[in-house]
Tab-separated table of C-alpha atoms in Angstrom:
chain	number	residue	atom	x	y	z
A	256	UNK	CA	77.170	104.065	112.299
A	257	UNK	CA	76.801	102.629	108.804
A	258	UNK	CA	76.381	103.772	105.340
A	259	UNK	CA	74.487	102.115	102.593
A	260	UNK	CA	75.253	103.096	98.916
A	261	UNK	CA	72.875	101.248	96.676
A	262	UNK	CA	74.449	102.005	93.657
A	263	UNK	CA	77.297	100.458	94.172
A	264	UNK	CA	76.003	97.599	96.789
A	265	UNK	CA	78.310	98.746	99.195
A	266	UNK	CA	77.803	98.983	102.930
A	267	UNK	CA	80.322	101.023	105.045
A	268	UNK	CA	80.835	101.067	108.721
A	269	UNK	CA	82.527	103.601	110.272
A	270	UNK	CA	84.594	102.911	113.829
A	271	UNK	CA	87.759	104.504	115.459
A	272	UNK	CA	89.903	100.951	115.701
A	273	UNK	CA	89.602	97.949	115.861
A	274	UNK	CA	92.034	97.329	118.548
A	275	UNK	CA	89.354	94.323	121.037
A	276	UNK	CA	87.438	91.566	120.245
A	277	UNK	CA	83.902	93.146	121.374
A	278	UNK	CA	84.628	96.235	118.888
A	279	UNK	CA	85.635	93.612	116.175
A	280	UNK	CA	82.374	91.636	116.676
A	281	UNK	CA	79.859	94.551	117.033
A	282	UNK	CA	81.398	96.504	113.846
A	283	UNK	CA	81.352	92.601	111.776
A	284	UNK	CA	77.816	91.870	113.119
A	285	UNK	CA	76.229	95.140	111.980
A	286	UNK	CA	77.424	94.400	108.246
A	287	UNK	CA	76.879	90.955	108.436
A	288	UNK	CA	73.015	91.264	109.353
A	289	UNK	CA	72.958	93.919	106.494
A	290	UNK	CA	74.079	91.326	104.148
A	291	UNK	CA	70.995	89.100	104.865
A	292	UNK	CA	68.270	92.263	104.233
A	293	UNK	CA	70.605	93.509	101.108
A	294	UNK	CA	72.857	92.087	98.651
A	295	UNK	CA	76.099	93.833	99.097
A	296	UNK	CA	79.092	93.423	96.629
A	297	UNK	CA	81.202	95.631	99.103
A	298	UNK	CA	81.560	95.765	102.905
A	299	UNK	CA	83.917	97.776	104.788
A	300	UNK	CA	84.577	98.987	108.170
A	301	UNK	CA	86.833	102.649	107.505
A	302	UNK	CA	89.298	103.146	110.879
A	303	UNK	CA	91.465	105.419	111.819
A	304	UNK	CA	94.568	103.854	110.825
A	305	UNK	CA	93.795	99.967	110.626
A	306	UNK	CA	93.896	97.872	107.593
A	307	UNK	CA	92.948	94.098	107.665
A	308	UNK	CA	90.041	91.393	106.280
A	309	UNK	CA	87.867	89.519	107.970
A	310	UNK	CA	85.980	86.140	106.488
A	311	UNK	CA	82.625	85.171	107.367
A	312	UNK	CA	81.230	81.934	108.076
A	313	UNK	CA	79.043	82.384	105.154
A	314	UNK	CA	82.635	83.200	102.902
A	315	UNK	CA	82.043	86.701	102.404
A	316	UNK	CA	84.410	89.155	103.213
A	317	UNK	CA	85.015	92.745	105.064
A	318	UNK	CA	87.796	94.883	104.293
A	319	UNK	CA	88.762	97.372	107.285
A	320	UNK	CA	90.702	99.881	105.422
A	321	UNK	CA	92.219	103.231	107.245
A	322	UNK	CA	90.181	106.702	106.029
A	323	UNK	CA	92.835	107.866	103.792
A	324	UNK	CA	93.269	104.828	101.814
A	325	UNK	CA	89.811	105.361	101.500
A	326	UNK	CA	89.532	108.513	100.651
A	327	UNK	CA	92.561	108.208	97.878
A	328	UNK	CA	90.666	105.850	96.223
């Protein structure tokens, strides 16, 4: 699942952990196929409790961030 707030051109995927590669890919893909419909400033895939970034190919990035960093912020 994915959330898409215009105003800020942020895209935000939600997902439990990110603890194997075919969870990694699926949550990167979604945002990454986004970013070819949409501009996005933003990406980020909210977890449980995992905090990391991933680089595309094309040199943008995704921050996965845990839910209460998020929500603190």
């Amino acid at each position: 699942m994915f959330f898409y707030l215009p105003s800020q051109s942020t895209a935000i995927q939600v997902c439990y952990d990110l603890s194997d590669a075919i969870t990694v890919q699926r949550e990167t893909q979604a945002l990454q196929k986004l970013s070819t419909v949409v501009p996005l400033e933003r990406m980020l895939i909210i977890t449980r409790d995992e905090e990391r970034t991933f680089t595309l190919s094309s040199g943008q990035t995704i921050e996965a961030i845990p839910v209460w960093k998020w929500l603190i912020d």
